[in-house]
Short mmCIF file of C-alpha atoms in Angstrom, two decimals:
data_model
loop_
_atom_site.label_atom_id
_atom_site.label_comp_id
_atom_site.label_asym_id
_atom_site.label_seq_id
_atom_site.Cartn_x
_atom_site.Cartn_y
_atom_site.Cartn_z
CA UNK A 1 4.51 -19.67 11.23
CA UNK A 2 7.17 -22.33 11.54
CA UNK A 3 10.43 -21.35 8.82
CA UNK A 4 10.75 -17.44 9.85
CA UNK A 5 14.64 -16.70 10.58
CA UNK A 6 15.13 -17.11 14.28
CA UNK A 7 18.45 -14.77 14.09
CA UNK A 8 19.95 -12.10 12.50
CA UNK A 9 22.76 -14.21 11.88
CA UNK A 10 20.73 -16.08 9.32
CA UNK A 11 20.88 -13.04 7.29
CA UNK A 12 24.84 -13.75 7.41
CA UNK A 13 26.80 -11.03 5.56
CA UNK A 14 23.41 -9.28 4.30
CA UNK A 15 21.93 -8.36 8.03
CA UNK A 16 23.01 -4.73 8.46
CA UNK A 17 21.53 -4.16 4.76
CA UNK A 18 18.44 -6.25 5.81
CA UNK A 19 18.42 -4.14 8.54
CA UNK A 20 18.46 -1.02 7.51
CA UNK A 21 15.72 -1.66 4.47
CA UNK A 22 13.68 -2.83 6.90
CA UNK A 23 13.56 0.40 9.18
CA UNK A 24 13.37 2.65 5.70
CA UNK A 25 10.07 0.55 5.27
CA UNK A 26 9.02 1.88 8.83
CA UNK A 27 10.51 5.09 9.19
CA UNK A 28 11.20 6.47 5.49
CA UNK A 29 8.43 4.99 3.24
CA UNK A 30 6.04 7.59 5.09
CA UNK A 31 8.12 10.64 4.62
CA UNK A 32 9.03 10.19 0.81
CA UNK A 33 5.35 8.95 0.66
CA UNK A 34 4.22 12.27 1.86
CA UNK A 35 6.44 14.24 -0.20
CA UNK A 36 5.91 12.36 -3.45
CA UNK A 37 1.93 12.78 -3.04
CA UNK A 38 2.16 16.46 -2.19
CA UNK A 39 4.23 17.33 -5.32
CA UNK A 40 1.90 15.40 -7.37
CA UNK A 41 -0.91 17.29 -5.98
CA UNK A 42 0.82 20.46 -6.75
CA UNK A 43 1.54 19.79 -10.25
CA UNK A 44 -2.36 18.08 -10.91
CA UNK A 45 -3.08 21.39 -10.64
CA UNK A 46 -1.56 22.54 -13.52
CA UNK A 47 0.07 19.56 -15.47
CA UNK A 48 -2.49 17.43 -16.83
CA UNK A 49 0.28 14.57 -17.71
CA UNK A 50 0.89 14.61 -13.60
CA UNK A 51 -0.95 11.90 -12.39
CA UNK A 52 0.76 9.97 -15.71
CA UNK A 53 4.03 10.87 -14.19
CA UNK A 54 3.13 10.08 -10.75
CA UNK A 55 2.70 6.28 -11.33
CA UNK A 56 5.32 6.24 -13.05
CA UNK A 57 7.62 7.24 -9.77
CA UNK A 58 5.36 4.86 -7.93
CA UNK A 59 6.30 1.91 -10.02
CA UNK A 60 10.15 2.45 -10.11
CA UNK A 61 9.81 3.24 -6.38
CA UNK A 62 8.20 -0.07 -5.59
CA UNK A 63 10.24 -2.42 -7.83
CA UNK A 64 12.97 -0.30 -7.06
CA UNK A 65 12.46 -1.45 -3.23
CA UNK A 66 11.22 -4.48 -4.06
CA UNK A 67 14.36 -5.27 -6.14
CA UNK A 68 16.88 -4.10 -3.43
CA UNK A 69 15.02 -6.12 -1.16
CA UNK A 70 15.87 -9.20 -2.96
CA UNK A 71 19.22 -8.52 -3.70
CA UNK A 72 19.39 -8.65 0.28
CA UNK A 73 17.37 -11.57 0.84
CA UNK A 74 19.90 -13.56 -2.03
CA UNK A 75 22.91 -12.16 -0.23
CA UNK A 76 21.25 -14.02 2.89
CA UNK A 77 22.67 -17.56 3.40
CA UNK A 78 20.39 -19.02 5.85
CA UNK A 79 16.91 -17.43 4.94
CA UNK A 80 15.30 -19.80 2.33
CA UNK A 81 12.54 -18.88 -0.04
CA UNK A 82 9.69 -20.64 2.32
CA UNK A 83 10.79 -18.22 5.15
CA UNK A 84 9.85 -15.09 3.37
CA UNK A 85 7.20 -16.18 1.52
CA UNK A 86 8.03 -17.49 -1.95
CA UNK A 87 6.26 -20.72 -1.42
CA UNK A 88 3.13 -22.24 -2.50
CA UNK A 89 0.84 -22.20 0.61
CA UNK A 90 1.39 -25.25 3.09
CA UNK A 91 -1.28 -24.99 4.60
CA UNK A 92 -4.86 -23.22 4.65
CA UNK A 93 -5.41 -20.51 7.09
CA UNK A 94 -7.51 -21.16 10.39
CA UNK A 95 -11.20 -19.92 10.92
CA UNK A 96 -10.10 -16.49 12.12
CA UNK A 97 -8.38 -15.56 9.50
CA UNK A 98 -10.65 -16.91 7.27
CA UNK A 99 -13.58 -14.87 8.73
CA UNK A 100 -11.12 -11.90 8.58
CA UNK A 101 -10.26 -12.24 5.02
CA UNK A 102 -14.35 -12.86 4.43
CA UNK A 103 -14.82 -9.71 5.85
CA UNK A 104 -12.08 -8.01 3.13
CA UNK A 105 -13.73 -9.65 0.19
CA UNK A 106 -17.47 -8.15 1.80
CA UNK A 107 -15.47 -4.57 2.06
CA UNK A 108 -14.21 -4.91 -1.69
CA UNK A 109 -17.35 -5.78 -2.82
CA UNK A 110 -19.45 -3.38 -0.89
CA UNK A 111 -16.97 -0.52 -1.47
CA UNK A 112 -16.66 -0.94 -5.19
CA UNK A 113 -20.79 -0.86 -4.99
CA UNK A 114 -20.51 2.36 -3.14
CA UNK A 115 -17.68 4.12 -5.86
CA UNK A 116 -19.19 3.03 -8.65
CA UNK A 117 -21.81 5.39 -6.88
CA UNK A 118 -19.84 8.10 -6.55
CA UNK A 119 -19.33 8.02 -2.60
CA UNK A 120 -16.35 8.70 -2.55
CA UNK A 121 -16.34 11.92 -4.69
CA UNK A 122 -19.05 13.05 -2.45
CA UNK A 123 -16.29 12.27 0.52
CA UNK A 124 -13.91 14.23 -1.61
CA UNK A 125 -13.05 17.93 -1.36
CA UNK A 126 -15.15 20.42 -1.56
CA UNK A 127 -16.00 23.15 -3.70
CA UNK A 128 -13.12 25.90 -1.98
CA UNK A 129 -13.80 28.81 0.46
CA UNK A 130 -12.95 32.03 -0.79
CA UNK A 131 -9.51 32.74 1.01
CA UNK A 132 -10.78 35.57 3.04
CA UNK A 133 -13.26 33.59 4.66
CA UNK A 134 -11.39 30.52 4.90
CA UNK A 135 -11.50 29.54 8.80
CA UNK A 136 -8.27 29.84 10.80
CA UNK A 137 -5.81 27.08 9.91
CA UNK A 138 -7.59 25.60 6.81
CA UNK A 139 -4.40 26.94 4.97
CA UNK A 140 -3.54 25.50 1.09
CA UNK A 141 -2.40 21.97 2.40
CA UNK A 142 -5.60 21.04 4.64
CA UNK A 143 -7.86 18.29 2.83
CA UNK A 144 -10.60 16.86 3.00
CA UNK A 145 -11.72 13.31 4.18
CA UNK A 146 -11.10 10.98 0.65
CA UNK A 147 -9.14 13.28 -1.55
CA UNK A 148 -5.77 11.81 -1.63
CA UNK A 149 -7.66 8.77 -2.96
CA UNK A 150 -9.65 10.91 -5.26
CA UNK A 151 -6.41 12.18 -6.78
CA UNK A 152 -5.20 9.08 -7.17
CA UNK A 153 -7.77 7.29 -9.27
CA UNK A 154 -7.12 7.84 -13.23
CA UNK A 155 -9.52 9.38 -15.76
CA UNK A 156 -8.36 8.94 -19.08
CA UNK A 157 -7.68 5.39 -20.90
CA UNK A 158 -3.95 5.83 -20.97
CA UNK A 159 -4.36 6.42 -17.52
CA UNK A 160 -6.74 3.57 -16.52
CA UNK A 161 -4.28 1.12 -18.15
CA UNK A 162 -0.89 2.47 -16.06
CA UNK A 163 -3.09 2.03 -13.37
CA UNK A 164 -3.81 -1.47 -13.96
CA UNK A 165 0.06 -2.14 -14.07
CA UNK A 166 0.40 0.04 -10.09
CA UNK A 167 -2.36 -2.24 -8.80
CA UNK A 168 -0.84 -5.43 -10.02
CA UNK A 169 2.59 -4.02 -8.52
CA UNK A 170 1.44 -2.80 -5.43
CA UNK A 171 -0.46 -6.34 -4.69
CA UNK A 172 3.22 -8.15 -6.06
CA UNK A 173 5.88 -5.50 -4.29
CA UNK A 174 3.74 -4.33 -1.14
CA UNK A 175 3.53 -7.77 0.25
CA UNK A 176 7.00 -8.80 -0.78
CA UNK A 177 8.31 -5.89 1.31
CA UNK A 178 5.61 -5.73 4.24
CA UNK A 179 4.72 -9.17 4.81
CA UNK A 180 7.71 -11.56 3.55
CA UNK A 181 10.99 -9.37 3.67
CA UNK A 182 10.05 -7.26 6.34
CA UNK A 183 8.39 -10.04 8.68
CA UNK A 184 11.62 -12.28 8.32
CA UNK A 185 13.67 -9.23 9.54
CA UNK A 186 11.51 -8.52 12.64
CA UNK A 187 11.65 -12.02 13.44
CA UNK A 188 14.91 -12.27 13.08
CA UNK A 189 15.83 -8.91 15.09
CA UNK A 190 13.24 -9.82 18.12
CA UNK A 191 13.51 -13.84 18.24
CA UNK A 192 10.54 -15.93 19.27
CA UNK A 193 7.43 -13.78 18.37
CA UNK A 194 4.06 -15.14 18.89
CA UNK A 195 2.27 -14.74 15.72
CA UNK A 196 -0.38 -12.54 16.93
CA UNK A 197 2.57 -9.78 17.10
CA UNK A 198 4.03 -10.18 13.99
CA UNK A 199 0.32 -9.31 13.04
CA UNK A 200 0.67 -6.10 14.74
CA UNK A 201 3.69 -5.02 14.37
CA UNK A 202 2.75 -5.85 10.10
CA UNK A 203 -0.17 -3.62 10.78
CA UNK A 204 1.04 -0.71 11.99
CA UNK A 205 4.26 -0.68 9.24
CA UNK A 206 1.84 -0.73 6.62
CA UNK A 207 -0.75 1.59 8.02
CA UNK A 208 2.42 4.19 8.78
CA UNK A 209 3.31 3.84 4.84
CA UNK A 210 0.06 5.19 3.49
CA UNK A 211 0.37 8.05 5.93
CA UNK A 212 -0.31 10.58 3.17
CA UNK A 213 -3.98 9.26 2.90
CA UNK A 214 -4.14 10.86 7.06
CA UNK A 215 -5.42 9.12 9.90
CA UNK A 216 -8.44 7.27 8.20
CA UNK A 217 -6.31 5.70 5.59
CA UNK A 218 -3.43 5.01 8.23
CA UNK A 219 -6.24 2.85 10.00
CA UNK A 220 -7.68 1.13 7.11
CA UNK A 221 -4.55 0.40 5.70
CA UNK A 222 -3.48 -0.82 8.86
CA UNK A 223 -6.02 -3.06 9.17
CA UNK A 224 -5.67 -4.52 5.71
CA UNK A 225 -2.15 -4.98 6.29
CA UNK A 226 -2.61 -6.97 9.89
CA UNK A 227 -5.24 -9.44 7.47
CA UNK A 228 -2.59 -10.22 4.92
CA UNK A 229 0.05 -10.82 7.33
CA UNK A 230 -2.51 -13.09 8.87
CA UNK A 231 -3.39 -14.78 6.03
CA UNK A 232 0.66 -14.89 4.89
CA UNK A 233 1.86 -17.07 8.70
CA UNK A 234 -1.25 -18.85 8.06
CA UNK A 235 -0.49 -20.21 4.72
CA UNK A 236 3.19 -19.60 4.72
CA UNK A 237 3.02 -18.59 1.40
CA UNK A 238 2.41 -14.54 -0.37
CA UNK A 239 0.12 -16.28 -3.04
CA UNK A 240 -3.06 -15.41 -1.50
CA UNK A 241 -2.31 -11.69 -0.03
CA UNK A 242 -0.89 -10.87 -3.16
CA UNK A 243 -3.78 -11.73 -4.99
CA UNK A 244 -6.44 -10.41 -2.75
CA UNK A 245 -4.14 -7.39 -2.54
CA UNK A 246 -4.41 -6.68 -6.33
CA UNK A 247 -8.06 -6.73 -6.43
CA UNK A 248 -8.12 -4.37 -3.27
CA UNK A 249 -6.10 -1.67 -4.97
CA UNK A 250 -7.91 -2.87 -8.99
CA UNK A 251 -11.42 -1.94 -7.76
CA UNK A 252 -10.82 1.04 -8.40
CA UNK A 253 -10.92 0.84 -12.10
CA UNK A 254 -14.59 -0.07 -11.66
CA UNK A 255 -15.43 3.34 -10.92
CA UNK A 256 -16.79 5.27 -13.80
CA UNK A 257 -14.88 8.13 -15.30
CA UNK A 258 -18.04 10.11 -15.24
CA UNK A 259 -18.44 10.59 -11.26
CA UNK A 260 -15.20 11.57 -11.57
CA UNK A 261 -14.44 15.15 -11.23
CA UNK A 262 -11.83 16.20 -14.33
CA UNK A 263 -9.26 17.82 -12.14
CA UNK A 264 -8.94 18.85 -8.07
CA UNK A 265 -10.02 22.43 -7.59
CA UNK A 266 -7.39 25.18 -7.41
CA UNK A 267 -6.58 26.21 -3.62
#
Protein backbone atom coordinates (compact mmCIF):
# COMPACT_ATOMS: atom_id res chain seq x y z
CA UNK A 1 0.00 0.00 0.00
CA UNK A 2 1.30 3.26 -1.38
CA UNK A 3 1.19 6.25 1.81
CA UNK A 4 2.88 3.94 4.68
CA UNK A 5 5.84 6.09 6.36
CA UNK A 6 9.00 5.17 4.57
CA UNK A 7 11.18 6.41 7.77
CA UNK A 8 11.25 6.72 11.20
CA UNK A 9 12.00 10.18 10.75
CA UNK A 10 8.45 10.75 9.62
CA UNK A 11 7.46 10.04 13.07
CA UNK A 12 9.71 13.29 13.85
CA UNK A 13 9.85 14.01 17.61
CA UNK A 14 7.20 11.09 18.39
CA UNK A 15 9.49 7.98 16.96
CA UNK A 16 11.10 6.64 20.15
CA UNK A 17 7.39 6.75 21.72
CA UNK A 18 6.08 5.19 18.43
CA UNK A 19 8.62 2.91 18.94
CA UNK A 20 8.38 1.67 21.98
CA UNK A 21 4.27 1.25 21.81
CA UNK A 22 4.82 -0.60 19.04
CA UNK A 23 7.14 -3.38 20.65
CA UNK A 24 4.66 -3.31 23.97
CA UNK A 25 2.04 -4.42 21.25
CA UNK A 26 4.51 -7.37 20.38
CA UNK A 27 6.23 -8.16 23.40
CA UNK A 28 3.92 -6.89 26.42
CA UNK A 29 0.27 -7.19 25.20
CA UNK A 30 0.83 -11.12 25.66
CA UNK A 31 2.19 -11.05 29.13
CA UNK A 32 -0.41 -8.57 30.77
CA UNK A 33 -2.86 -10.54 28.50
CA UNK A 34 -1.96 -13.66 30.29
CA UNK A 35 -1.98 -12.26 33.61
CA UNK A 36 -5.22 -10.30 33.32
CA UNK A 37 -7.10 -13.62 32.05
CA UNK A 38 -5.64 -15.78 34.78
CA UNK A 39 -6.79 -13.46 37.62
CA UNK A 40 -10.11 -13.28 36.11
CA UNK A 41 -10.29 -16.94 36.04
CA UNK A 42 -9.34 -17.06 39.61
CA UNK A 43 -11.84 -14.74 40.86
CA UNK A 44 -14.91 -16.41 38.35
CA UNK A 45 -14.52 -18.85 40.69
CA UNK A 46 -15.74 -17.17 43.46
CA UNK A 47 -16.89 -13.56 42.45
CA UNK A 48 -19.83 -13.73 40.38
CA UNK A 49 -19.44 -9.79 39.41
CA UNK A 50 -15.81 -11.04 37.85
CA UNK A 51 -16.38 -11.42 34.43
CA UNK A 52 -18.39 -7.76 34.92
CA UNK A 53 -15.13 -6.48 36.17
CA UNK A 54 -13.05 -8.12 33.67
CA UNK A 55 -14.43 -6.14 30.65
CA UNK A 56 -14.30 -3.49 32.32
CA UNK A 57 -10.18 -3.69 32.52
CA UNK A 58 -10.44 -4.81 28.94
CA UNK A 59 -12.09 -1.67 27.77
CA UNK A 60 -9.85 0.91 29.65
CA UNK A 61 -6.93 -1.29 28.52
CA UNK A 62 -7.81 -1.01 24.87
CA UNK A 63 -8.84 2.67 24.66
CA UNK A 64 -6.28 3.22 27.04
CA UNK A 65 -3.72 1.90 24.22
CA UNK A 66 -5.64 2.97 21.65
CA UNK A 67 -5.63 6.55 23.05
CA UNK A 68 -1.80 6.66 23.72
CA UNK A 69 -1.43 5.46 20.39
CA UNK A 70 -2.92 8.48 18.96
CA UNK A 71 -1.47 10.88 21.04
CA UNK A 72 1.79 9.45 19.24
CA UNK A 73 0.56 9.32 15.86
CA UNK A 74 -0.63 13.43 16.41
CA UNK A 75 2.78 14.14 17.84
CA UNK A 76 3.99 12.66 14.34
CA UNK A 77 4.59 15.40 11.71
CA UNK A 78 4.96 13.51 8.61
CA UNK A 79 2.52 10.47 9.07
CA UNK A 80 -0.92 11.64 7.70
CA UNK A 81 -4.23 10.09 8.51
CA UNK A 82 -4.30 7.98 5.00
CA UNK A 83 -0.98 6.31 6.13
CA UNK A 84 -2.38 4.67 9.15
CA UNK A 85 -5.59 4.07 8.13
CA UNK A 86 -8.11 6.80 8.88
CA UNK A 87 -9.27 7.03 5.36
CA UNK A 88 -12.21 6.00 3.46
CA UNK A 89 -11.04 3.03 1.29
CA UNK A 90 -9.29 4.07 -2.11
CA UNK A 91 -9.57 1.34 -3.52
CA UNK A 92 -11.28 -2.26 -3.37
CA UNK A 93 -9.18 -5.14 -2.42
CA UNK A 94 -7.86 -7.68 -5.17
CA UNK A 95 -9.34 -11.27 -5.71
CA UNK A 96 -7.14 -12.82 -3.03
CA UNK A 97 -8.08 -10.99 -0.49
CA UNK A 98 -11.41 -11.01 -1.42
CA UNK A 99 -11.57 -14.86 -1.45
CA UNK A 100 -9.74 -14.59 1.94
CA UNK A 101 -12.14 -12.33 3.54
CA UNK A 102 -15.08 -14.75 1.83
CA UNK A 103 -13.65 -17.38 3.62
CA UNK A 104 -13.94 -15.18 7.21
CA UNK A 105 -17.54 -14.30 6.57
CA UNK A 106 -18.14 -18.51 5.74
CA UNK A 107 -16.14 -19.09 9.29
CA UNK A 108 -18.47 -16.45 11.12
CA UNK A 109 -21.34 -17.82 9.78
CA UNK A 110 -20.58 -21.44 10.14
CA UNK A 111 -19.10 -20.94 13.64
CA UNK A 112 -21.97 -18.96 15.05
CA UNK A 113 -24.17 -22.11 13.54
CA UNK A 114 -21.96 -24.41 15.48
CA UNK A 115 -22.19 -22.17 19.14
CA UNK A 116 -25.48 -21.55 18.94
CA UNK A 117 -25.16 -25.48 19.15
CA UNK A 118 -23.27 -25.63 21.94
CA UNK A 119 -19.85 -26.83 20.31
CA UNK A 120 -17.97 -25.03 21.92
CA UNK A 121 -19.10 -25.89 25.51
CA UNK A 122 -18.67 -29.41 24.48
CA UNK A 123 -14.85 -28.18 23.51
CA UNK A 124 -14.83 -26.62 26.93
CA UNK A 125 -13.48 -28.09 30.16
CA UNK A 126 -14.40 -30.90 31.54
CA UNK A 127 -16.11 -32.12 34.42
CA UNK A 128 -12.59 -32.21 36.96
CA UNK A 129 -10.52 -35.28 38.03
CA UNK A 130 -10.46 -35.88 41.53
CA UNK A 131 -6.91 -34.48 42.55
CA UNK A 132 -5.52 -37.77 43.53
CA UNK A 133 -6.01 -39.18 40.29
CA UNK A 134 -5.28 -36.25 38.33
CA UNK A 135 -2.41 -37.40 35.77
CA UNK A 136 1.10 -36.01 36.28
CA UNK A 137 1.31 -32.34 35.29
CA UNK A 138 -2.45 -31.58 34.81
CA UNK A 139 -1.84 -29.21 37.87
CA UNK A 140 -4.70 -26.21 38.71
CA UNK A 141 -3.62 -24.00 35.64
CA UNK A 142 -3.85 -26.76 32.74
CA UNK A 143 -7.08 -26.19 30.47
CA UNK A 144 -8.78 -27.50 28.23
CA UNK A 145 -9.11 -26.88 24.39
CA UNK A 146 -11.99 -23.72 24.26
CA UNK A 147 -12.20 -22.62 27.82
CA UNK A 148 -10.59 -19.32 27.87
CA UNK A 149 -13.27 -18.52 25.28
CA UNK A 150 -15.88 -20.20 27.34
CA UNK A 151 -15.00 -17.88 30.22
CA UNK A 152 -15.17 -15.16 28.27
CA UNK A 153 -18.64 -15.22 26.81
CA UNK A 154 -21.32 -13.41 29.25
CA UNK A 155 -24.46 -14.97 30.77
CA UNK A 156 -26.52 -12.52 32.29
CA UNK A 157 -28.21 -9.36 30.43
CA UNK A 158 -26.04 -6.83 32.16
CA UNK A 159 -23.41 -8.86 30.97
CA UNK A 160 -24.49 -9.48 27.33
CA UNK A 161 -24.81 -5.68 26.93
CA UNK A 162 -20.95 -4.77 28.32
CA UNK A 163 -20.15 -7.26 25.98
CA UNK A 164 -21.66 -5.65 23.11
CA UNK A 165 -19.63 -2.40 24.00
CA UNK A 166 -15.88 -4.95 24.15
CA UNK A 167 -16.84 -6.27 20.71
CA UNK A 168 -17.51 -2.94 19.18
CA UNK A 169 -14.08 -1.79 20.91
CA UNK A 170 -12.06 -4.56 20.13
CA UNK A 171 -13.20 -4.35 16.21
CA UNK A 172 -12.49 -0.10 16.64
CA UNK A 173 -9.08 -0.31 19.00
CA UNK A 174 -7.59 -3.81 17.80
CA UNK A 175 -7.21 -2.67 14.28
CA UNK A 176 -6.22 0.87 15.14
CA UNK A 177 -3.28 -0.60 17.07
CA UNK A 178 -2.47 -3.87 14.94
CA UNK A 179 -3.13 -2.90 11.54
CA UNK A 180 -2.85 1.10 11.21
CA UNK A 181 -0.47 2.29 14.13
CA UNK A 182 1.49 -0.65 14.34
CA UNK A 183 1.91 -1.31 10.43
CA UNK A 184 3.08 2.42 9.91
CA UNK A 185 5.78 1.77 12.61
CA UNK A 186 7.13 -1.47 11.05
CA UNK A 187 7.23 0.20 7.87
CA UNK A 188 8.78 2.88 8.99
CA UNK A 189 11.51 0.91 11.19
CA UNK A 190 12.27 -1.74 8.18
CA UNK A 191 11.81 0.58 4.92
CA UNK A 192 10.55 -0.89 1.68
CA UNK A 193 8.42 -3.97 2.73
CA UNK A 194 6.65 -5.92 0.17
CA UNK A 195 3.16 -6.15 1.26
CA UNK A 196 2.99 -9.78 1.58
CA UNK A 197 5.32 -9.18 4.83
CA UNK A 198 3.61 -6.62 6.40
CA UNK A 199 0.86 -9.43 6.20
CA UNK A 200 2.99 -11.60 8.22
CA UNK A 201 4.63 -9.81 10.36
CA UNK A 202 0.54 -8.31 11.22
CA UNK A 203 -0.20 -11.94 11.71
CA UNK A 204 1.98 -13.12 13.99
CA UNK A 205 1.64 -9.65 16.39
CA UNK A 206 -1.85 -10.32 16.64
CA UNK A 207 -1.82 -14.06 17.00
CA UNK A 208 1.08 -13.45 19.94
CA UNK A 209 -1.62 -10.99 21.71
CA UNK A 210 -4.32 -13.55 22.25
CA UNK A 211 -1.69 -15.87 23.64
CA UNK A 212 -3.83 -16.62 26.69
CA UNK A 213 -6.40 -18.49 24.41
CA UNK A 214 -2.88 -21.17 23.82
CA UNK A 215 -1.67 -22.33 20.68
CA UNK A 216 -5.09 -22.85 18.83
CA UNK A 217 -6.23 -19.37 19.45
CA UNK A 218 -2.59 -17.96 18.75
CA UNK A 219 -3.17 -19.58 15.19
CA UNK A 220 -6.62 -18.52 14.53
CA UNK A 221 -6.07 -15.26 15.68
CA UNK A 222 -3.15 -15.10 13.66
CA UNK A 223 -4.76 -15.88 10.78
CA UNK A 224 -7.58 -13.42 11.24
CA UNK A 225 -5.17 -10.82 11.86
CA UNK A 226 -2.92 -11.55 8.47
CA UNK A 227 -6.81 -11.16 6.56
CA UNK A 228 -7.45 -7.74 8.01
CA UNK A 229 -4.11 -6.47 7.39
CA UNK A 230 -4.76 -7.75 3.93
CA UNK A 231 -7.83 -6.32 3.48
CA UNK A 232 -6.44 -2.82 5.34
CA UNK A 233 -3.09 -2.31 2.30
CA UNK A 234 -5.71 -3.38 0.00
CA UNK A 235 -8.17 -0.71 0.64
CA UNK A 236 -5.94 1.65 2.46
CA UNK A 237 -8.51 2.35 4.70
CA UNK A 238 -9.56 0.43 8.59
CA UNK A 239 -13.32 0.79 7.52
CA UNK A 240 -13.76 -2.65 6.41
CA UNK A 241 -11.50 -4.72 9.08
CA UNK A 242 -13.03 -2.84 11.65
CA UNK A 243 -16.31 -3.75 10.72
CA UNK A 244 -15.82 -7.33 9.85
CA UNK A 245 -13.79 -7.36 13.07
CA UNK A 246 -16.85 -6.39 15.24
CA UNK A 247 -19.03 -9.01 13.93
CA UNK A 248 -16.13 -11.62 14.45
CA UNK A 249 -15.84 -10.90 18.15
CA UNK A 250 -20.30 -9.94 18.28
CA UNK A 251 -21.18 -13.51 17.25
CA UNK A 252 -20.82 -14.43 20.19
CA UNK A 253 -23.86 -12.88 21.63
CA UNK A 254 -25.78 -15.26 19.37
CA UNK A 255 -25.07 -18.02 21.54
CA UNK A 256 -27.81 -18.90 23.91
CA UNK A 257 -27.40 -18.43 27.62
CA UNK A 258 -28.81 -21.84 28.08
CA UNK A 259 -25.78 -24.02 26.58
CA UNK A 260 -23.99 -22.05 28.68
CA UNK A 261 -22.65 -23.57 31.74
CA UNK A 262 -23.43 -20.94 34.91
CA UNK A 263 -19.91 -20.83 36.19
CA UNK A 264 -16.29 -22.83 35.36
CA UNK A 265 -15.90 -25.75 37.70
CA UNK A 266 -13.75 -25.38 40.83
CA UNK A 267 -10.08 -26.90 40.29
Amino acid sequence: MSGLPESLTDFGPAAFAAVVVAVYLVAGEPVAGHVLHRRFEGRLRTDPGARRSFYGRLLILEWGLALLALVVWLSAPGVDAGAVGLAWPRSWPGPLTLLLVGLVLVFVVASTRALRGGALVEAGPPAPAPAARRPPGQGRHAEPPGSATLALLPRTAEERRLFTVVGLTAGICEEWLYRGFFLAVVAAVAGDLPTWLLVLVAAVAFGLAHAYQGRAGIVLTGVLGGVMAALYLGTGSLLLPVLLHAAIDLRFLLVPTSVLPAARPAW
